[in-house]
PDB file of C-alpha atoms and ligand atoms in Angstrom:
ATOM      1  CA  UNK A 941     121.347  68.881 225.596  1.00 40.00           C
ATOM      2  CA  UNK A 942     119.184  69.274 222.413  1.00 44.00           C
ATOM      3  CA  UNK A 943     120.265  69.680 219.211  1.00 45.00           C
ATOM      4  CA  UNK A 944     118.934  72.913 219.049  1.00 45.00           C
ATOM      5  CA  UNK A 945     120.987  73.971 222.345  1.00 41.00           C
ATOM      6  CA  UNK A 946     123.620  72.692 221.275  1.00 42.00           C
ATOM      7  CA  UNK A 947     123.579  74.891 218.439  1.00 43.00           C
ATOM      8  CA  UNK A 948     122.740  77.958 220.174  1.00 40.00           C
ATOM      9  CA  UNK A 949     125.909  77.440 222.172  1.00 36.00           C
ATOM     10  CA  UNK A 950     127.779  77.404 218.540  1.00 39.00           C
ATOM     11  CA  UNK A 951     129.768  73.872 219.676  1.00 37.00           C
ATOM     12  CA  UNK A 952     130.216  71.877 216.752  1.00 40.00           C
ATOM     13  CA  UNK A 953     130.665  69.084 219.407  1.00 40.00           C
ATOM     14  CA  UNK A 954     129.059  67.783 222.229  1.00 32.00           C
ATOM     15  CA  UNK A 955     131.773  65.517 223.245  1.00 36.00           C
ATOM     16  CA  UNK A 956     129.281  62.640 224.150  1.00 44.00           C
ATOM     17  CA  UNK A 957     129.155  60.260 221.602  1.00 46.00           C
ATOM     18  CA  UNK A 958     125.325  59.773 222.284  1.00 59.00           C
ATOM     19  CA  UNK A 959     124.393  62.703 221.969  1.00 81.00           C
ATOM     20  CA  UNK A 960     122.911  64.175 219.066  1.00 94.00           C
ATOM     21  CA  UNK A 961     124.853  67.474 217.055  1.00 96.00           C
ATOM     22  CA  UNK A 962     123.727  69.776 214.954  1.00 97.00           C
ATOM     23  CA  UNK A 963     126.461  71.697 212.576  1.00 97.00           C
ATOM     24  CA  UNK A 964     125.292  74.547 211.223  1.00 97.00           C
ATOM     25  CA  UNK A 965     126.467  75.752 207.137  1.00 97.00           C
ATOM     26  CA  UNK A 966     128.901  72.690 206.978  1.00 97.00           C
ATOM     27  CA  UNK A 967     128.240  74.318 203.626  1.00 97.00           C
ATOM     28  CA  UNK A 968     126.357  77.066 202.293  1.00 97.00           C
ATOM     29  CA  UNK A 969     122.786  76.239 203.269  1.00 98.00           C
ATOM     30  CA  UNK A 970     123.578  72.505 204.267  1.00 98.00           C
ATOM     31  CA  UNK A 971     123.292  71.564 207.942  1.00 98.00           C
ATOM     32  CA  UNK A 972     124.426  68.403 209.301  1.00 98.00           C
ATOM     33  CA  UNK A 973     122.316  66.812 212.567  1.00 98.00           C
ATOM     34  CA  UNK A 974     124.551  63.917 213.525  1.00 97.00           C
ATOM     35  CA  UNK A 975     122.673  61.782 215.933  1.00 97.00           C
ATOM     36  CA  UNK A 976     123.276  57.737 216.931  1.00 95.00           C
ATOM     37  CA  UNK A 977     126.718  58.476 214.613  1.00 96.00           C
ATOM     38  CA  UNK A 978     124.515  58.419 211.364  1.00 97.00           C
ATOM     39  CA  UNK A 979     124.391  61.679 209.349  1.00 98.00           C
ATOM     40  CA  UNK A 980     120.926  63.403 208.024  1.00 98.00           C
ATOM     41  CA  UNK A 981     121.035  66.512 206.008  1.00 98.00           C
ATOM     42  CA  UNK A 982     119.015  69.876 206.365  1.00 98.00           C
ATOM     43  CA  UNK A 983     119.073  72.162 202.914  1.00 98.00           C
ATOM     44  CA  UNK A 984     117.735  74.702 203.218  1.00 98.00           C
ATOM     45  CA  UNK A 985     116.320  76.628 199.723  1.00 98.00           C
ATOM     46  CA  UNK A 986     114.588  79.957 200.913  1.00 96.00           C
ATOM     47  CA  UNK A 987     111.736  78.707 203.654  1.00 95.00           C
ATOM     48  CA  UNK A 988     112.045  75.356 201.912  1.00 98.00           C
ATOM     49  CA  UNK A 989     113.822  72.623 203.300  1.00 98.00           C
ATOM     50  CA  UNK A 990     115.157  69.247 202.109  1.00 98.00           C
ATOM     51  CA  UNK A 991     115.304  66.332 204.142  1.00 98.00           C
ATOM     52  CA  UNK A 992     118.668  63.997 202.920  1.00 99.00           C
ATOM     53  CA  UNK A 993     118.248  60.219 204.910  1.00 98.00           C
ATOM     54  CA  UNK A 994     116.270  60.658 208.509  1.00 98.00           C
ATOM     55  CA  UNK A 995     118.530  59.156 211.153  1.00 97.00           C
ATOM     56  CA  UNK A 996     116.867  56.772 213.533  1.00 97.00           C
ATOM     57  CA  UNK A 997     113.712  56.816 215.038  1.00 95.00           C
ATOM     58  CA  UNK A 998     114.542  58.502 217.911  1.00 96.00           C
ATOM     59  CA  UNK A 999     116.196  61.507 215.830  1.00 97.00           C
ATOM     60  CA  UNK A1000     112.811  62.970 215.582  1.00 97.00           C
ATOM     61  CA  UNK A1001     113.146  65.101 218.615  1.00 96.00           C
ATOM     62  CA  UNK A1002     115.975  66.343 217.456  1.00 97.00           C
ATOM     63  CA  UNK A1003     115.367  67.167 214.249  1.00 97.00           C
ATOM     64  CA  UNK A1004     112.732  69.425 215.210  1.00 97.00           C
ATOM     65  CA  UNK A1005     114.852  71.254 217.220  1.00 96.00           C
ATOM     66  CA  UNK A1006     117.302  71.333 214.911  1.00 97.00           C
ATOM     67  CA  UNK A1007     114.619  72.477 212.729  1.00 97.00           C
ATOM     68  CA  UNK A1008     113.514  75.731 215.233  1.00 96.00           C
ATOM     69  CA  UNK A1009     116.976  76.039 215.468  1.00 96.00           C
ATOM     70  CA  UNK A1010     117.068  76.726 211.691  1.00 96.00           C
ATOM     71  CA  UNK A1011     114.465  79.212 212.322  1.00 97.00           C
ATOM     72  CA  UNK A1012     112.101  76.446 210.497  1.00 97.00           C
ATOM     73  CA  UNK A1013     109.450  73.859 211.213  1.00 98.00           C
ATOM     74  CA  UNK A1014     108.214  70.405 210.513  1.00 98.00           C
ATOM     75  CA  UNK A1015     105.982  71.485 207.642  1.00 98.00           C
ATOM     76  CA  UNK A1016     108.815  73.260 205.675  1.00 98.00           C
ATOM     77  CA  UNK A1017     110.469  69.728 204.657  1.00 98.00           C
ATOM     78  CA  UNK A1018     109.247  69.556 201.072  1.00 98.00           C
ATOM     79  CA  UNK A1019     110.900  66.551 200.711  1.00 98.00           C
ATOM     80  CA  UNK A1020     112.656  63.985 202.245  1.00 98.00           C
ATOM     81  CA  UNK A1021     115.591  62.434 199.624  1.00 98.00           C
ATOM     82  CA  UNK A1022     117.287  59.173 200.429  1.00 98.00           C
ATOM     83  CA  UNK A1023     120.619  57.822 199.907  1.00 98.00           C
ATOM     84  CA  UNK A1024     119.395  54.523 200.252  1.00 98.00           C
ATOM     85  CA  UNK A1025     116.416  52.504 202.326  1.00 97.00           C
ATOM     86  CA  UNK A1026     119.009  50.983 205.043  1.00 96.00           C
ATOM     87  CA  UNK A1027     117.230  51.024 208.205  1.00 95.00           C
ATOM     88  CA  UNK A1028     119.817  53.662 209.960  1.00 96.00           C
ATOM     89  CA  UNK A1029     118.889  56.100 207.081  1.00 97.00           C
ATOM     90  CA  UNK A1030     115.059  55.709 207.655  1.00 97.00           C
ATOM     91  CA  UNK A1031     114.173  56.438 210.631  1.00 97.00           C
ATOM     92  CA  UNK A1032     111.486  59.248 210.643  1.00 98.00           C
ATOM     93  CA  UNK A1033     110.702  58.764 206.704  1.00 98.00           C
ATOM     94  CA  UNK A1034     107.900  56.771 207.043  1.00 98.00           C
ATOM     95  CA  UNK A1035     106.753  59.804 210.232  1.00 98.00           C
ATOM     96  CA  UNK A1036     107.201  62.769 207.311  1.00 98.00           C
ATOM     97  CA  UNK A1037     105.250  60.558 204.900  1.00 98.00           C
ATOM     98  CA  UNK A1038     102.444  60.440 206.778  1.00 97.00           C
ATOM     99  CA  UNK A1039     102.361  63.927 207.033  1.00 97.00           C
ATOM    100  CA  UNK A1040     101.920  64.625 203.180  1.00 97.00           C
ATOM    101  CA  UNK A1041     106.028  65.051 202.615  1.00 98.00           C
ATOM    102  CA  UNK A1042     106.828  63.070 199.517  1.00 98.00           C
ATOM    103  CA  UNK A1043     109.778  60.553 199.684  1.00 98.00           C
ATOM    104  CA  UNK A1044     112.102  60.123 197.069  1.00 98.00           C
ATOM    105  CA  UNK A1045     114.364  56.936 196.198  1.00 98.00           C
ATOM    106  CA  UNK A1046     115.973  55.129 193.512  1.00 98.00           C
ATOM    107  CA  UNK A1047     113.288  52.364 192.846  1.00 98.00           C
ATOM    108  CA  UNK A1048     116.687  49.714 193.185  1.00 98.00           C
ATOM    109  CA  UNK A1049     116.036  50.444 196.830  1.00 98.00           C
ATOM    110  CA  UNK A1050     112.253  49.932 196.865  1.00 97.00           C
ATOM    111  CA  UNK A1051     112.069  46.969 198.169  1.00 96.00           C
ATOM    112  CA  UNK A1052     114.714  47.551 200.992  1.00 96.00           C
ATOM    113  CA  UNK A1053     112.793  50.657 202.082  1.00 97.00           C
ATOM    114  CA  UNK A1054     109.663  48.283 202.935  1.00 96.00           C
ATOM    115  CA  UNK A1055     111.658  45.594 205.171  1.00 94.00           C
ATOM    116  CA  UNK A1056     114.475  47.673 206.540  1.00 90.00           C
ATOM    117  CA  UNK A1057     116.523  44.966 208.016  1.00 88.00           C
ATOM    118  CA  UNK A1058     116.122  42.784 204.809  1.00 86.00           C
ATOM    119  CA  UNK A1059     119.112  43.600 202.611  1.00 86.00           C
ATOM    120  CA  UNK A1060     122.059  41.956 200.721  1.00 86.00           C
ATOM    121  CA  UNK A1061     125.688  41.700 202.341  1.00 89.00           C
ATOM    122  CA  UNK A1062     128.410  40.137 201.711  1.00 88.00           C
ATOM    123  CA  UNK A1063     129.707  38.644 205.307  1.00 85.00           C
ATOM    124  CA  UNK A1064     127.812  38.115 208.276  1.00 83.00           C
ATOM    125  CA  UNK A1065     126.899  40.614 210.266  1.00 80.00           C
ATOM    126  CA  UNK A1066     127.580  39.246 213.756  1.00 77.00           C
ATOM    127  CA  UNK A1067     131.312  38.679 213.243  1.00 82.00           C
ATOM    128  CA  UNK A1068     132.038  42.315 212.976  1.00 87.00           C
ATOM    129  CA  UNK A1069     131.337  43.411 216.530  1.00 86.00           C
ATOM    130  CA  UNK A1070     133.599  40.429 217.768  1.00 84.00           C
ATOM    131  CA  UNK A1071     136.709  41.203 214.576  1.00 90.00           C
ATOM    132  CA  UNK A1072     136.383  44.893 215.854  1.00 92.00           C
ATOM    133  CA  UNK A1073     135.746  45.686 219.491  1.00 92.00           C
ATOM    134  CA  UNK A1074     135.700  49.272 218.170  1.00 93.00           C
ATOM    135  CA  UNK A1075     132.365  49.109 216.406  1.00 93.00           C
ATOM    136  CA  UNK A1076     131.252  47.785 219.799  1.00 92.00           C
ATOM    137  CA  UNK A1077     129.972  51.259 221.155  1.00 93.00           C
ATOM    138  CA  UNK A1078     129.160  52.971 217.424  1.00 93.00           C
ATOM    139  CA  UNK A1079     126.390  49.715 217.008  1.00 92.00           C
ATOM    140  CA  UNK A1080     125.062  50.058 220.589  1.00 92.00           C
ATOM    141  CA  UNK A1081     125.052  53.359 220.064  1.00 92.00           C
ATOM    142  CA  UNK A1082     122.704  53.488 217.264  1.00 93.00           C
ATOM    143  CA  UNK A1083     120.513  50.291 219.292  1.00 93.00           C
ATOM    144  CA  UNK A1084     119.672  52.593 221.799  1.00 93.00           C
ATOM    145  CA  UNK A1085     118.865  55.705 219.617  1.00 93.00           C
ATOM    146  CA  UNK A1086     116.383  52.971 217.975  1.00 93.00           C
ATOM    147  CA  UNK A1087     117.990  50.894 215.125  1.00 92.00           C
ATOM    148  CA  UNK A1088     116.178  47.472 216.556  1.00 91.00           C
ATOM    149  CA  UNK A1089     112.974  49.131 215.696  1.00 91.00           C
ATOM    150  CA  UNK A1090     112.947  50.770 212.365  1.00 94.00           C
ATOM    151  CA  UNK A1091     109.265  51.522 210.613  1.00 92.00           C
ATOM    152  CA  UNK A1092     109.771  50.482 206.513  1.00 96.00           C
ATOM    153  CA  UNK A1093     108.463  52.852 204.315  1.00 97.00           C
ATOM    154  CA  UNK A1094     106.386  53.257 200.852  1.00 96.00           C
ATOM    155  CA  UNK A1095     108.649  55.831 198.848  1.00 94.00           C
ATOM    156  CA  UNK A1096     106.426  57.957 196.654  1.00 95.00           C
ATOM    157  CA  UNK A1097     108.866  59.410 194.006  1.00 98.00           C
ATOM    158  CA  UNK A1098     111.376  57.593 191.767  1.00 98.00           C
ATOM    159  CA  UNK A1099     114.915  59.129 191.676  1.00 98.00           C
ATOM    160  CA  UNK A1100     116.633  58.926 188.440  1.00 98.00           C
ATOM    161  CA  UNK A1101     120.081  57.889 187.325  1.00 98.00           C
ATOM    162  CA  UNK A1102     120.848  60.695 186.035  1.00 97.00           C
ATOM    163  CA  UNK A1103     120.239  64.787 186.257  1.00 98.00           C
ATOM    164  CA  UNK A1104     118.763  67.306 188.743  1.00 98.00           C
ATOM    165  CA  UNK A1105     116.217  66.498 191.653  1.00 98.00           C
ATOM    166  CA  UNK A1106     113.231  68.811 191.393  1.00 98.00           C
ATOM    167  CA  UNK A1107     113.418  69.417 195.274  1.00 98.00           C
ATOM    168  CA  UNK A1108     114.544  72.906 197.602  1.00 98.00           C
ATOM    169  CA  UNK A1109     118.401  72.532 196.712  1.00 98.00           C
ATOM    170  CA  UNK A1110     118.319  70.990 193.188  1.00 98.00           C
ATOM    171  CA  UNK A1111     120.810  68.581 193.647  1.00 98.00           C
ATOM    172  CA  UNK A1112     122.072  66.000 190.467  1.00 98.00           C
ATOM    173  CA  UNK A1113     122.270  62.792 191.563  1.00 98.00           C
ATOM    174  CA  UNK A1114     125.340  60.912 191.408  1.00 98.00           C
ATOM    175  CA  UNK A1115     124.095  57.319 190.894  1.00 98.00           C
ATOM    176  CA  UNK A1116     126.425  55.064 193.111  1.00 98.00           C
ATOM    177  CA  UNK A1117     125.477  51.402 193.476  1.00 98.00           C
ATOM    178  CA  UNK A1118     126.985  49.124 195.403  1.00 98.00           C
ATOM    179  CA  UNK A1119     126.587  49.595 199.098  1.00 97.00           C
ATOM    180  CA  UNK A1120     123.063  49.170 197.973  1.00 97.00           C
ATOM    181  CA  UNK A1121     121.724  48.585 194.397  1.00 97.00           C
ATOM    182  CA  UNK A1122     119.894  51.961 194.332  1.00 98.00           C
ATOM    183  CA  UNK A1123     122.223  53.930 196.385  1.00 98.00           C
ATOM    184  CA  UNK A1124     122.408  57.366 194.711  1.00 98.00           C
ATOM    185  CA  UNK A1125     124.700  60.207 195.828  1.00 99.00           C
ATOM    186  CA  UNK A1126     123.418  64.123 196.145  1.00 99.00           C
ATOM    187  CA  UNK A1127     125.616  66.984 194.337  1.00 98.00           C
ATOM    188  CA  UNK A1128     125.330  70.611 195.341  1.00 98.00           C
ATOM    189  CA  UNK A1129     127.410  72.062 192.867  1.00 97.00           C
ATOM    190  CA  UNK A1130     126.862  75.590 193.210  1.00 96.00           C
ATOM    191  CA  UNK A1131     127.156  75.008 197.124  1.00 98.00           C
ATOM    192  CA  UNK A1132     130.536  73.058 196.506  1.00 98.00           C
ATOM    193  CA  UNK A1133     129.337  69.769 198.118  1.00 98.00           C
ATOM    194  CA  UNK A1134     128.509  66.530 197.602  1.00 99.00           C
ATOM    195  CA  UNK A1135     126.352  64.653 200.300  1.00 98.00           C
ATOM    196  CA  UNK A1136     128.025  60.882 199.783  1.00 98.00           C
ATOM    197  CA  UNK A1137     125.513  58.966 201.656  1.00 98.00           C
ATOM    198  CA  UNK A1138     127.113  55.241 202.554  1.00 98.00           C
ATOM    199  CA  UNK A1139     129.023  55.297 199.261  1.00 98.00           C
ATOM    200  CA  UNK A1140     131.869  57.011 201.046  1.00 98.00           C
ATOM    201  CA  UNK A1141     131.471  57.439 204.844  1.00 98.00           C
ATOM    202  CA  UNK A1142     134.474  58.121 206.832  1.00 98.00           C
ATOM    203  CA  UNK A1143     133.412  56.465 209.788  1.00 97.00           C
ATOM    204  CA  UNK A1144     132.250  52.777 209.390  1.00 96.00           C
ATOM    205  CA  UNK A1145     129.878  51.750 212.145  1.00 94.00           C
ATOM    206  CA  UNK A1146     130.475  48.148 211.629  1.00 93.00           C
ATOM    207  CA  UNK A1147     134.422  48.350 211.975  1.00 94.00           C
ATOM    208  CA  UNK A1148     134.816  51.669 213.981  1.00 95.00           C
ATOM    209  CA  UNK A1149     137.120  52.835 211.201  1.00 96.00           C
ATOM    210  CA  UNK A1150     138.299  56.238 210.582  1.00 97.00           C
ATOM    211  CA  UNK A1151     138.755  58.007 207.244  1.00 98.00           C
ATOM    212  CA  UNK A1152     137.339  57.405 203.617  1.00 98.00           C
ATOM    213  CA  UNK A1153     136.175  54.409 203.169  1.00 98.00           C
ATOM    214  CA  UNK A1154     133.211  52.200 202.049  1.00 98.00           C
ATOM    215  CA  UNK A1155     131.247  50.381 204.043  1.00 97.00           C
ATOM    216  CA  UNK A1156     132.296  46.645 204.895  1.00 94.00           C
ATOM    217  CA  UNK A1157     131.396  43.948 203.796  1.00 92.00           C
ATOM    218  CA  UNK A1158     128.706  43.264 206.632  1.00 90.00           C
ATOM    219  CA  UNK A1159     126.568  45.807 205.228  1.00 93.00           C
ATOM    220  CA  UNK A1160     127.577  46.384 201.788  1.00 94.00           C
ATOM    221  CA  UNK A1161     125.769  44.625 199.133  1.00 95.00           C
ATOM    222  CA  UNK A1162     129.062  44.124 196.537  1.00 97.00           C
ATOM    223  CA  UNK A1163     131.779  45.828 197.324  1.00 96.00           C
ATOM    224  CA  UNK A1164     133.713  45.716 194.061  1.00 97.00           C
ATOM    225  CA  UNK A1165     130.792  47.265 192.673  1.00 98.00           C
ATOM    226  CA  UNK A1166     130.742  50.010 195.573  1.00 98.00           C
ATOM    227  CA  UNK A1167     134.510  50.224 194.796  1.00 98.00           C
ATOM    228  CA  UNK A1168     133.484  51.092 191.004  1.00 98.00           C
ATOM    229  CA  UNK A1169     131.188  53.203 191.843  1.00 98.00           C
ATOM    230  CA  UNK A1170     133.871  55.577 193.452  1.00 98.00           C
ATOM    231  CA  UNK A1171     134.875  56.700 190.429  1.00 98.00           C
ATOM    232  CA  UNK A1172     131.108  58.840 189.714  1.00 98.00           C
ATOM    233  CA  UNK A1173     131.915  60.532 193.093  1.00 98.00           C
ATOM    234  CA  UNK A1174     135.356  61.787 192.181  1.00 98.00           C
ATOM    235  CA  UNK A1175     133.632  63.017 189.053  1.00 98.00           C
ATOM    236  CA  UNK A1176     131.795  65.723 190.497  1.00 98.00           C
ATOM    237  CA  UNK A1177     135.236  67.418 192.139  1.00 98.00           C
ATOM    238  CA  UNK A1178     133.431  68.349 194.870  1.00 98.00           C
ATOM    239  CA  UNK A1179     135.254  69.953 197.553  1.00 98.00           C
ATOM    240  CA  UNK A1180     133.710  69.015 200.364  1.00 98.00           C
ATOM    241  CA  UNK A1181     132.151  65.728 201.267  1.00 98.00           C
ATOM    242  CA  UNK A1182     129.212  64.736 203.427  1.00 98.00           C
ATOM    243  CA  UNK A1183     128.945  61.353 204.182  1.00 98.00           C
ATOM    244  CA  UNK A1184     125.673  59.404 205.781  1.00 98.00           C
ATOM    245  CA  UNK A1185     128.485  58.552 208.761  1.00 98.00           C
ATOM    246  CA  UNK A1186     131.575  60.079 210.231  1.00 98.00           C
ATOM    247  CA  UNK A1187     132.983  64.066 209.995  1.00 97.00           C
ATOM    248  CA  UNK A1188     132.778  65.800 207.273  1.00 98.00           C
ATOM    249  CA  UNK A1189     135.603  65.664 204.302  1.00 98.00           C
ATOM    250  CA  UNK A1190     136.920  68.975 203.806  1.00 98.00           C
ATOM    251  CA  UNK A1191     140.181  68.208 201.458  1.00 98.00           C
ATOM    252  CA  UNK A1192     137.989  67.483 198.360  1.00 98.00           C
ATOM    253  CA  UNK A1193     136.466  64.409 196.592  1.00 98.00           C
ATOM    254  CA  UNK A1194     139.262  63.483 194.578  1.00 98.00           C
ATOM    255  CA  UNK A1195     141.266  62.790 197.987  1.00 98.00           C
ATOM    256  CA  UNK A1196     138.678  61.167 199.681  1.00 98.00           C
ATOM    257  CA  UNK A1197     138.204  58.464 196.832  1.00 98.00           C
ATOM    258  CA  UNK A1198     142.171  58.179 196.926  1.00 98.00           C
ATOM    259  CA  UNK A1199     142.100  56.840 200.362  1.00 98.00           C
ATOM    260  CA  UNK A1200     139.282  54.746 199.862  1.00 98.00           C
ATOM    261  CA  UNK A1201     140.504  53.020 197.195  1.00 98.00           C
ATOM    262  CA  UNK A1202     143.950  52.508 198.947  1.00 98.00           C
ATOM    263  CA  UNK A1203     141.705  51.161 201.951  1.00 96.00           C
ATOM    264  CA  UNK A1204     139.617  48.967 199.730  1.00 95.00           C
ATOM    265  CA  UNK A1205     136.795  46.242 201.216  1.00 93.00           C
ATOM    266  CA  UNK A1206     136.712  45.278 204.391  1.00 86.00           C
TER     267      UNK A1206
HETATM  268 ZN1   ZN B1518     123.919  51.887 204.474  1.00 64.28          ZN
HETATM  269 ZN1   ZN B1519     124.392  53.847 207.113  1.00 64.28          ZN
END
């Protein structure tokens, strides 16, 4: 089933695992297309829409359904925003770039975004599938939606540290380093929601662990720093939070970082 059927039948769910899902409002104007269990984010501004991180490469099918779905098309993404360049956020960025859409990223993540599988971590990334058999089925699961063969791409537009993002939306950026050194956060306030990216998932692909959390060690870049970093998310009181992996966080920000913290590196 498509995304865009999958919508039409109004399940938030499709029960396969593999299978990609597209949630419609998960806040005003903010659609979530969940596909390879990594998170990208339609926002939709008008006919405009805003592209927050692109999945995997083989999301693209499914982001244009989810697109129609939305009553929109390719062309109407004025701009793609990342999170951060890891290679499961990047997926069709390089795709949209080609077409003319500009691509914005904090320049800490430049270089990441050009050699997708070159980035800083803490542990090796091997030992997690054997620690945790249940980040077995999440990794394969993004393999075979494409993560082996991730294009780099040449963002075109600097994201600051600080203030709004002159894209359909307007978010403020929450700057957030740590998981990466450019990782940046996206706050909706007047929509209630902040989109949390891999500073606070609440699903962690490389342990299979549920709730809010960062991201271990095997793909976190320093996690005291990511810890830190918490503390600029909680700041925005957001009530709902969106993360770049897992379900969405409906019992506000300030809870979510609670946990986290109380979780701490992995
Ligand atoms: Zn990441
Ligand atoms: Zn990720």
């Amino acid at each position: 089933m498509t995304a865009h059927a999958a919508a039409r039948a109004g399940s938030r769910s499709l029960g396969g695992a593999r299978r990609p899902r597209l949630t419609v409002d998960v806040a005003p104007g903010i659609h979530q297309l969940e596909h390879g269990f990594v998170n990208s984010y339609l926002v939709t501004e008008g006919d405009s829409v805003t592209l927050v991180d692109t999945g995997l490469p083989t999301t693209w099918p499914h982001l244009v359904a989810a697109l129609g779905h939305l009553g929109r098309q390719v062309g109407d993404i004025h701009a793609v925003v990342l999170t951060h360049a890891h290679f499961d956020h990047l997926g069709v960025a390089d795709r949209l770039r080609r077409q003319g859409t500009p691509v914005w990223l904090h320049p800490g993540d430049r270089k990441i975004a050009r050699h997708p599988y070159r980035y800083a971590h803490e542990r090796a990334r091997l030992a997690y599938p054997l620690a945790y058999p249940a980040a077995r089925p999440l990794l394969a699961g993004m393999a075979r939606a494409g993560a082996l063969w991730v294009r780099g791409v040449e963002a075109t537009v600097d994201l600051a540290t600080s203030g709004e993002v002159d894209v359909p939306g307007r978010p403020s950026v929450v700057f957030s380093p740590g998981h990466t050194d450019g990782h940046t956060a996206l706050h909706f306030p007047g929509r209630g929601a902040l989109l949390s990216g891999d500073a606070l998932v609440t699903l962690d692909p490389y342990t299979g662990g549920r709730g809010p959390q960062i991201v271990a060690g095997a793909a976190t870049a320093d996690s005291e720093q990511a810890l830190a970093s918490l503390r600029a998310l909680a700041a925005t009181d957001a009530a709902l939070v969106l993360p770049g992996h897992g379900t969405v966080w409906r019992q506000g920000i300030a809870s979510a970082v609670e946990r986290a913290l109380a979780t701490g590196a992995h």
